Coordinates of N, CA, C and O and ligand atoms in Angstrom, one line a residue:
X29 N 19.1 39.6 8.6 CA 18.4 38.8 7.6 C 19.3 37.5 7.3 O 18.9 36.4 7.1
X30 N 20.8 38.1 7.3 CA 21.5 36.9 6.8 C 21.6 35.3 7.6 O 21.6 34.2 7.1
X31 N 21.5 36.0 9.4 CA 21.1 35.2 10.4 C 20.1 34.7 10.5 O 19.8 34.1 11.5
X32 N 19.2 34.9 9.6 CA 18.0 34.1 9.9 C 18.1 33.1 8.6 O 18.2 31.9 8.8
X33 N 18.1 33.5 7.6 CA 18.8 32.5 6.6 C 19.2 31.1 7.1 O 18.6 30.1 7.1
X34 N 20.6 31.7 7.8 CA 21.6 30.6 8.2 C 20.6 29.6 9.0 O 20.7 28.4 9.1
X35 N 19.7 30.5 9.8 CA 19.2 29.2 11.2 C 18.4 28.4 10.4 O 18.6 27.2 10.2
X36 N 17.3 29.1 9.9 CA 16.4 28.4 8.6 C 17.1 27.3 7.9 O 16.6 26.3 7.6
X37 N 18.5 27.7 7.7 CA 19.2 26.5 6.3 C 19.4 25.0 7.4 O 19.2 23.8 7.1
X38 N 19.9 25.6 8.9 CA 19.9 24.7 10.2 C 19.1 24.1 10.8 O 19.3 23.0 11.4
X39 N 18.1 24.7 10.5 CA 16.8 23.9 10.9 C 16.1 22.9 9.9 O 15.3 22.1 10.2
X40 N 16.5 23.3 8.8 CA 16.1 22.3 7.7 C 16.8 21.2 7.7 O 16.2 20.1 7.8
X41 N 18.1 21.3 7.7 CA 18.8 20.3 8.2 C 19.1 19.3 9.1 O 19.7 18.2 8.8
X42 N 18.7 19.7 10.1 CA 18.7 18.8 11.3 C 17.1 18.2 11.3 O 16.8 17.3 12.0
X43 N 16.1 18.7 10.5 CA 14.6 18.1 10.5 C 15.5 16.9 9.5 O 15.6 15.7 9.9
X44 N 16.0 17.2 8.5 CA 16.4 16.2 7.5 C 16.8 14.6 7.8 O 16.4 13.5 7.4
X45 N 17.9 15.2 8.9 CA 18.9 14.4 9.2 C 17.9 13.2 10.5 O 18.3 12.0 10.8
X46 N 16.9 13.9 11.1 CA 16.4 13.5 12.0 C 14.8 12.2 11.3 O 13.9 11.7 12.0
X47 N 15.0 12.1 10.0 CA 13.7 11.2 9.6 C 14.2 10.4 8.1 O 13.6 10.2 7.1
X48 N 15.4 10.2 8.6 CA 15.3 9.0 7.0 C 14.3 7.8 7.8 O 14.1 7.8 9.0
X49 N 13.9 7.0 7.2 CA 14.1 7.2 5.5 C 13.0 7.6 5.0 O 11.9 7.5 5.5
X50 N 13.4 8.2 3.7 CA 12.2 9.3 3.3 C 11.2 9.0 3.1 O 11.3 7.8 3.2
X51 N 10.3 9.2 2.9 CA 8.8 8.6 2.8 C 8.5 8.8 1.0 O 8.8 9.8 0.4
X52 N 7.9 7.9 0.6 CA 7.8 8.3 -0.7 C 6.6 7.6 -1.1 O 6.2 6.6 -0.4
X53 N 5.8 8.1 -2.5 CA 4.5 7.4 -2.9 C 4.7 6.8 -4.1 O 4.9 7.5 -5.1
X54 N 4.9 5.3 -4.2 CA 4.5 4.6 -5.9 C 3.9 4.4 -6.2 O 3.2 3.6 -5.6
X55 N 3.5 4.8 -7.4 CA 2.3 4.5 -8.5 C 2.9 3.8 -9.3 O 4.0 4.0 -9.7
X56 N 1.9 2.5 -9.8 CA 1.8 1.6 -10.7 C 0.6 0.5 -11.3 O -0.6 0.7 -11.5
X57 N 1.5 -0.4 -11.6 CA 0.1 -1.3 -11.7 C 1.7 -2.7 -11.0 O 2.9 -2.9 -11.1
X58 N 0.3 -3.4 -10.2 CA 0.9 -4.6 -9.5 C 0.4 -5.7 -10.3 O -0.6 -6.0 -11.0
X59 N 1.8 -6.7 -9.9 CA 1.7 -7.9 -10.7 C 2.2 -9.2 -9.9 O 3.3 -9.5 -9.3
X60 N 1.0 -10.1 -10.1 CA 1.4 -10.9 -9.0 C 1.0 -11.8 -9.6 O -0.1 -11.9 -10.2
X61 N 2.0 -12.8 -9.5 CA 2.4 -14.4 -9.9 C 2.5 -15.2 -8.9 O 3.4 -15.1 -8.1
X62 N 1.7 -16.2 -9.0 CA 2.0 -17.3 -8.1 C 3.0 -17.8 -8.0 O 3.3 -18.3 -9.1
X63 N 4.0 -18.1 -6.7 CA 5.0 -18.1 -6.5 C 6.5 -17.4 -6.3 O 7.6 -17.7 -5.9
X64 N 5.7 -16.0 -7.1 CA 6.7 -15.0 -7.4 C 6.7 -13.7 -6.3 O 5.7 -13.2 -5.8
X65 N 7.9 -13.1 -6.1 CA 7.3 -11.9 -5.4 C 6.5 -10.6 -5.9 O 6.8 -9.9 -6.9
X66 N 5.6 -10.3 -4.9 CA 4.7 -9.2 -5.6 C 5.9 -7.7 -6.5 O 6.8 -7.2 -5.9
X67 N 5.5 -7.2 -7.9 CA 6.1 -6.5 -8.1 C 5.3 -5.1 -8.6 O 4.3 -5.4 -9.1
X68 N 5.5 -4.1 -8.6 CA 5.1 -3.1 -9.2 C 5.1 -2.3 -10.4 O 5.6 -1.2 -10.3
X69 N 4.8 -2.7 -11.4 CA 5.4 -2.1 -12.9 C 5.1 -0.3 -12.8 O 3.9 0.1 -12.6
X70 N 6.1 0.7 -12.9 CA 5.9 2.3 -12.7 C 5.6 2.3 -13.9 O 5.6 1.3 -14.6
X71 N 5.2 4.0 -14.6 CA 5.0 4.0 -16.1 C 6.3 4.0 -16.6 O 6.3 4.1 -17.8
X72 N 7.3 3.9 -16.1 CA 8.4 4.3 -16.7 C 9.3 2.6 -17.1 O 10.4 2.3 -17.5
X73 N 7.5 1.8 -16.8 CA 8.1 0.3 -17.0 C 9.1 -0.5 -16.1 O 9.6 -1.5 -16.4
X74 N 9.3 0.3 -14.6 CA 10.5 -0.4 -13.8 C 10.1 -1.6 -13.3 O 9.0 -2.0 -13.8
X75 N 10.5 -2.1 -12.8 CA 9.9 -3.4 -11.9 C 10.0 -3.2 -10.6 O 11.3 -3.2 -10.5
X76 N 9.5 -2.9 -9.3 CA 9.6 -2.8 -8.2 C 9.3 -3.6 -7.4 O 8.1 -3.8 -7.4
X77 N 10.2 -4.5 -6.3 CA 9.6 -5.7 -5.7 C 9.1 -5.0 -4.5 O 9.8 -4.1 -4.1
X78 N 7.7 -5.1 -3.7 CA 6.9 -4.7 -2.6 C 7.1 -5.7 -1.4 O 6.8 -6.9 -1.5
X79 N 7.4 -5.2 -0.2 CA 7.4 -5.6 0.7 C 6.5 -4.8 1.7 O 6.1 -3.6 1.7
X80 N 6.0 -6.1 2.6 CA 5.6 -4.8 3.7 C 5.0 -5.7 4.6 O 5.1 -6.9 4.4
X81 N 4.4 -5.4 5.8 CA 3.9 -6.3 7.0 C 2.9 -7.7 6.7 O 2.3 -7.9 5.6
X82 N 3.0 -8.2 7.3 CA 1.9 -9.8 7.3 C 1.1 -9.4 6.6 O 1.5 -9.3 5.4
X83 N -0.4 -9.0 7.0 CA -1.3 -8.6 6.0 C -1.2 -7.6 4.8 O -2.1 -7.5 4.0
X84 N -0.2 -6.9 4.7 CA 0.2 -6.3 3.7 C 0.7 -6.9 2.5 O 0.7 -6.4 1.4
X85 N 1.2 -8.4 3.2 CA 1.9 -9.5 2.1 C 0.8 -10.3 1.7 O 0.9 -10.6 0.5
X86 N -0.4 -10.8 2.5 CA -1.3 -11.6 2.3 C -1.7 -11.4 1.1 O -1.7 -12.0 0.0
X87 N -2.4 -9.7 1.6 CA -3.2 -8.9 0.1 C -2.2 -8.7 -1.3 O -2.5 -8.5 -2.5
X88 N -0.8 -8.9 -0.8 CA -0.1 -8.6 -2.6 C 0.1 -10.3 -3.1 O 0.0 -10.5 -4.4
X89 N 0.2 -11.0 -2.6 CA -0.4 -12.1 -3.0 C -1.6 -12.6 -3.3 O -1.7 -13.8 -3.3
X90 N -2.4 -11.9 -3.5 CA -3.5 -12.4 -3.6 C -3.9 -12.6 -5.0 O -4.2 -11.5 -5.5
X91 N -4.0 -13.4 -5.7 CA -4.5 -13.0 -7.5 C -5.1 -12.3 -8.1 O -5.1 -12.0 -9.3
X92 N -6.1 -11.9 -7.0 CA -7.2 -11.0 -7.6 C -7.0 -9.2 -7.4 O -7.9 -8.4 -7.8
X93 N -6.1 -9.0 -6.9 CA -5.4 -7.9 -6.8 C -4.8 -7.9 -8.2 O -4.7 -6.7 -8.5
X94 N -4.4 -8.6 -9.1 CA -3.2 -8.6 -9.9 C -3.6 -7.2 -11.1 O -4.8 -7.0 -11.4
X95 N -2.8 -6.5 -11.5 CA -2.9 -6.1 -12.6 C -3.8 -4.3 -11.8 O -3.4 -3.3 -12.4
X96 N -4.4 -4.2 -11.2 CA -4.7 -2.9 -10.3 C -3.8 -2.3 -10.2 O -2.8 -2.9 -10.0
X97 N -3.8 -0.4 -10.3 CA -3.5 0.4 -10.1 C -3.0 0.7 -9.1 O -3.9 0.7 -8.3
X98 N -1.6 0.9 -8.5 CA -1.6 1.0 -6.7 C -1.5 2.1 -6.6 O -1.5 2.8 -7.6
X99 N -1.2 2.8 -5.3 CA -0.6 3.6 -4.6 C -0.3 3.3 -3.6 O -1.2 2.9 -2.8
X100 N 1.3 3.3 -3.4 CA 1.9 2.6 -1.9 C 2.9 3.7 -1.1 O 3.9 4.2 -1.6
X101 N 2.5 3.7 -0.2 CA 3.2 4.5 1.2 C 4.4 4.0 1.7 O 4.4 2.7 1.8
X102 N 5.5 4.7 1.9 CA 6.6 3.2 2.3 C 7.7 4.2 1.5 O 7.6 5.3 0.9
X103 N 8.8 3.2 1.9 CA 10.5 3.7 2.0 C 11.4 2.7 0.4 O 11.0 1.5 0.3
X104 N 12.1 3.0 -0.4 CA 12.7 2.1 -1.2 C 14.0 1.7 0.4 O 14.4 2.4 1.3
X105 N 14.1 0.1 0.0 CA 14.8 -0.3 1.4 C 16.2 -1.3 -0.4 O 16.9 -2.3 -0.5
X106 N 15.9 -0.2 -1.2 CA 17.0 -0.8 -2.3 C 16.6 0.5 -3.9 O 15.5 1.1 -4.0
X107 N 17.7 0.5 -4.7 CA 16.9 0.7 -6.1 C 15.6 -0.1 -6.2 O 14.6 0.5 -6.5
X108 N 15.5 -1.0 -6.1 CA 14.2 -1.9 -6.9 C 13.7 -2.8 -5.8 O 13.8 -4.0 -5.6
X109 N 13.3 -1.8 -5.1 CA 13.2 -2.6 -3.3 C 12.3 -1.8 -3.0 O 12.9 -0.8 -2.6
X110 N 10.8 -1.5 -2.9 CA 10.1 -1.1 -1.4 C 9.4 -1.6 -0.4 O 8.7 -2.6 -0.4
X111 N 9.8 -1.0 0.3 CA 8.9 -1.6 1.5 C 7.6 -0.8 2.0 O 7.6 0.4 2.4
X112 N 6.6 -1.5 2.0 CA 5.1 -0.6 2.1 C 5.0 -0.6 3.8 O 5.1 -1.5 4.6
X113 N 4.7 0.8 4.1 CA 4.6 0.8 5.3 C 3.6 0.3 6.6 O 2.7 -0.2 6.0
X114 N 3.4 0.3 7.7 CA 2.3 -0.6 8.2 C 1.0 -0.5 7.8 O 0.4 0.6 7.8
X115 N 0.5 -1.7 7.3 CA -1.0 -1.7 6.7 C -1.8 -0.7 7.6 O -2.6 -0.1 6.9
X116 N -1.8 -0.3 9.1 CA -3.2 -0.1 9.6 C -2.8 1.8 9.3 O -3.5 2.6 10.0
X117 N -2.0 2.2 8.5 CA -1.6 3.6 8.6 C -2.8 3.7 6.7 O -3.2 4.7 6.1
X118 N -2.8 2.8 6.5 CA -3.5 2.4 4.7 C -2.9 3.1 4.1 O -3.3 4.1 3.6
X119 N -1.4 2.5 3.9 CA 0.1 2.6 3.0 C -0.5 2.4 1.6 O -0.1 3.0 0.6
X120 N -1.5 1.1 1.6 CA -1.6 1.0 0.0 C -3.5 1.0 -0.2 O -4.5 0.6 0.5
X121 N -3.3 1.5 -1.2 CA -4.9 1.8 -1.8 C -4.4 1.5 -3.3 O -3.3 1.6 -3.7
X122 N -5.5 1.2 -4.1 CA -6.2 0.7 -5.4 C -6.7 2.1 -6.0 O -7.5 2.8 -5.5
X123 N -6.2 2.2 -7.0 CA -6.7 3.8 -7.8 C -7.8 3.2 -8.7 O -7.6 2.4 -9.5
X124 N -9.0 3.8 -8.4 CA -10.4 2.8 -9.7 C -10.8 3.9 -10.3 O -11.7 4.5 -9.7
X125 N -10.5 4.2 -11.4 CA -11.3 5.3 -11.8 C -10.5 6.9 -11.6 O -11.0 8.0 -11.6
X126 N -9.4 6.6 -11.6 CA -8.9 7.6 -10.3 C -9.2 8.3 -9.1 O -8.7 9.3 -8.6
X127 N -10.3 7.3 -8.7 CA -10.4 7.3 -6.9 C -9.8 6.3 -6.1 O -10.0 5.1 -6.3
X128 N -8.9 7.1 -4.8 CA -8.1 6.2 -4.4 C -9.2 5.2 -3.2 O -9.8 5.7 -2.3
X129 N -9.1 3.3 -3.5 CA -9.7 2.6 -2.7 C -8.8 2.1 -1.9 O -7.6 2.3 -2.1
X130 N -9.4 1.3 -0.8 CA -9.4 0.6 0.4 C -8.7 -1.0 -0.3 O -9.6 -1.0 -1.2
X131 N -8.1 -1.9 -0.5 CA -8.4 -3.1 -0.3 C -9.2 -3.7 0.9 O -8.7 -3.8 2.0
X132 N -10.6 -4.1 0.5 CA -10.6 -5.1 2.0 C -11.2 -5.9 1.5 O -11.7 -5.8 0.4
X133 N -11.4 -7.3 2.5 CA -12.1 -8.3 2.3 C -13.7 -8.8 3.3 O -13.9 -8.9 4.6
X134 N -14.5 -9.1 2.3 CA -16.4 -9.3 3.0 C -16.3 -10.5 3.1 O -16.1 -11.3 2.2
X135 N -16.5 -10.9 4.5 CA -17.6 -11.8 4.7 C -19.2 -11.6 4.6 O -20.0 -11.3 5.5
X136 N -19.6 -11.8 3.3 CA -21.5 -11.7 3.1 C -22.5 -12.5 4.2 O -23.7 -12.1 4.3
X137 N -22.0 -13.4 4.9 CA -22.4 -14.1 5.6 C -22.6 -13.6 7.0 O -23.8 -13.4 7.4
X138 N -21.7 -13.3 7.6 CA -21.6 -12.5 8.9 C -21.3 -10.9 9.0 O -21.1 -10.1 9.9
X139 N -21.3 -10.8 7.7 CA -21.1 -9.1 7.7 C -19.6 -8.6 8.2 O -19.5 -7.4 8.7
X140 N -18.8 -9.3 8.2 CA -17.3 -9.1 8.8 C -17.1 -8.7 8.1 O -17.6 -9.2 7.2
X141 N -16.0 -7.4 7.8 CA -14.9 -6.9 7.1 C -13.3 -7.3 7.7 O -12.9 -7.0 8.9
X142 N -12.0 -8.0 6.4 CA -11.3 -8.2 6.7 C -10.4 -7.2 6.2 O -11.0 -6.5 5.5
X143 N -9.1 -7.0 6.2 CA -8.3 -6.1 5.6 C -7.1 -7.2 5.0 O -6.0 -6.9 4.4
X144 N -7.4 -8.5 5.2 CA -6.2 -9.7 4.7 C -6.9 -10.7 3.6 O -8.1 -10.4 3.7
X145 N -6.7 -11.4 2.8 CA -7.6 -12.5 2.2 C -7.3 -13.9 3.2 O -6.5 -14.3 4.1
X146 N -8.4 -14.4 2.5 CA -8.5 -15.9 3.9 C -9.6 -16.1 4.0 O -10.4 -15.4 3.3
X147 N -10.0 -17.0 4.8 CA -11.5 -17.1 5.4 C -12.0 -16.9 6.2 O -11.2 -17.1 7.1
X148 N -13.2 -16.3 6.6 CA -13.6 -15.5 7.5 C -13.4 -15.9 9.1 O -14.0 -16.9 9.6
X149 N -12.6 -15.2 9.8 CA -12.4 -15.5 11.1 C -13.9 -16.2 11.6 O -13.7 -17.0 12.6
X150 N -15.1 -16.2 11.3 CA -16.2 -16.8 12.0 C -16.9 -17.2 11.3 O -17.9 -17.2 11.9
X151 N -17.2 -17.8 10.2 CA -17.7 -19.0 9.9 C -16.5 -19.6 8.9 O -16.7 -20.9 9.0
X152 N -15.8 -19.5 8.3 CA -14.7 -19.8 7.6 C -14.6 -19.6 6.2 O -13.7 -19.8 5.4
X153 N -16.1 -19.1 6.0 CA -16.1 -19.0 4.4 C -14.8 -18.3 3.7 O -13.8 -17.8 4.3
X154 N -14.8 -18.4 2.6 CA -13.9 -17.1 1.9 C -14.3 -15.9 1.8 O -15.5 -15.7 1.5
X155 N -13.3 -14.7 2.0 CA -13.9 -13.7 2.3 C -13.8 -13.5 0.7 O -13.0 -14.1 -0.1
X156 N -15.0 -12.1 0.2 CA -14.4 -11.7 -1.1 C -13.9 -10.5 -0.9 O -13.9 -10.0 0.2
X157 N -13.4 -9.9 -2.4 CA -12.5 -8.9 -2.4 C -13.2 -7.4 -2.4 O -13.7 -6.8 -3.3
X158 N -13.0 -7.1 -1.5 CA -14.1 -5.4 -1.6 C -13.7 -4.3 -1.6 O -13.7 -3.9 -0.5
X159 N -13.3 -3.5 -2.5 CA -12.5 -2.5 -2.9 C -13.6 -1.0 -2.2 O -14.7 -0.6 -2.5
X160 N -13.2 -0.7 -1.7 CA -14.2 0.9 -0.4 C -13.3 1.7 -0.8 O -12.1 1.6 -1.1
X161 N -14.4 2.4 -0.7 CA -13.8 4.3 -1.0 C -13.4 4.9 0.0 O -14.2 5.4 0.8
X162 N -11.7 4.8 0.4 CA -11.9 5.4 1.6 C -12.4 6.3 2.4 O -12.2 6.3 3.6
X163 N -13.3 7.6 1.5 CA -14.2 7.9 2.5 C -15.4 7.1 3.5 O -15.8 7.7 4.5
X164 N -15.7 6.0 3.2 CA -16.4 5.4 3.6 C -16.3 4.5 5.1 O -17.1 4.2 5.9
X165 N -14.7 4.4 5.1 CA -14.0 3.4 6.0 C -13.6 4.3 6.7 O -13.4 3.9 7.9
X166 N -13.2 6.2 6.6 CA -12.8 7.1 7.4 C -13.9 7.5 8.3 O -13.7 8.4 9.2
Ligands
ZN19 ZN1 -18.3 -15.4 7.9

C-alpha cells in the first residue's frame, strides 16, 4: 500500500512538472478604454491587464465589449498579467444572464460570421456585435 502511495505521489508529480503553466479561469467584468490596455476588474476589485492573440486583441478593444462579464482561458504571464489563450480554442466568452456566450461579429448583409470586429471581409460593411450561445456555434 505504502508503494503505491509513493508511485501515485510520483506520478502526480512528474504530470505537474510536465504542464506549466497552469491553466486558469478569470471571471470579471472588462474595461476597455480607448487607448488603454484591455483590463479585467475580478470581484475582489483587482485590475488585470488581458493579453492574448491578434483577434483576441481586436475583440478586447473593441468598445462595445466594454463593461461585460468575461470568462477567460489562459495563463497569468505576471501577478496582474493574463494572457488569454488562442482564440479558436474559445478562451473567452461573455457571461449574459449567466449563460456563457460566443463573442462574434455579423455581417447582415452577406450572412458572414466573424470572430474579430472590422468590416466584413466581402462587402466591407461593419460587422455588428453578436453575442451566440455557444451551444449554437458547437
Ligand atoms: Zn458583408
Amino acid at each position: 500500500m505504502r508503494v503505491c502511495l509513493c508511485l501515485l505521489a510520483l506520478a502526480a508529480f512528474s504530470l505537474h512538472a510536465a504542464t506549466p503553466p497552469k491553466n486558469e479561469i478569470l471571471h470579471g467584468k472588462l474595461v476597455v478604454h480607448s487607448g488603454e490596455a484591455p483590463v479585467i476588474e475580478t470581484a475582489e476589485h483587482k485590475r488585470i491587464v488581458l493579453d492574448g492573440d491578434q483577434p483576441t486583441r481586436k475583440v478586447l478593444h473593441d468598445p462595445r465589449v466594454n463593461g461585460f462579464e468575461l470568462e477567460a482561458h489562459g495563463h497569468f504571464t505576471a501577478p496582474d498579467k493574463f494572457q488569454i489563450d488562442p482564440q479558436h480554442t474559445r478562451a473567452l466568452v461573455v457571461l449574459e444572464g449567466g449563460k456563457p456566450k460566443m463573442i462574434t461579429y455579423w455581417c447582415d448583409v452577406c450572412y458572414i460570421r466573424a470572430y474579430a470586429p472590422g468590416p466584413c471581409v466581402c462587402c466591407q460593411k461593419d460587422t455588428d456585435l453578436d453575442l451566440r450561445d455557444l451551444d449554437d456555434i458547437r
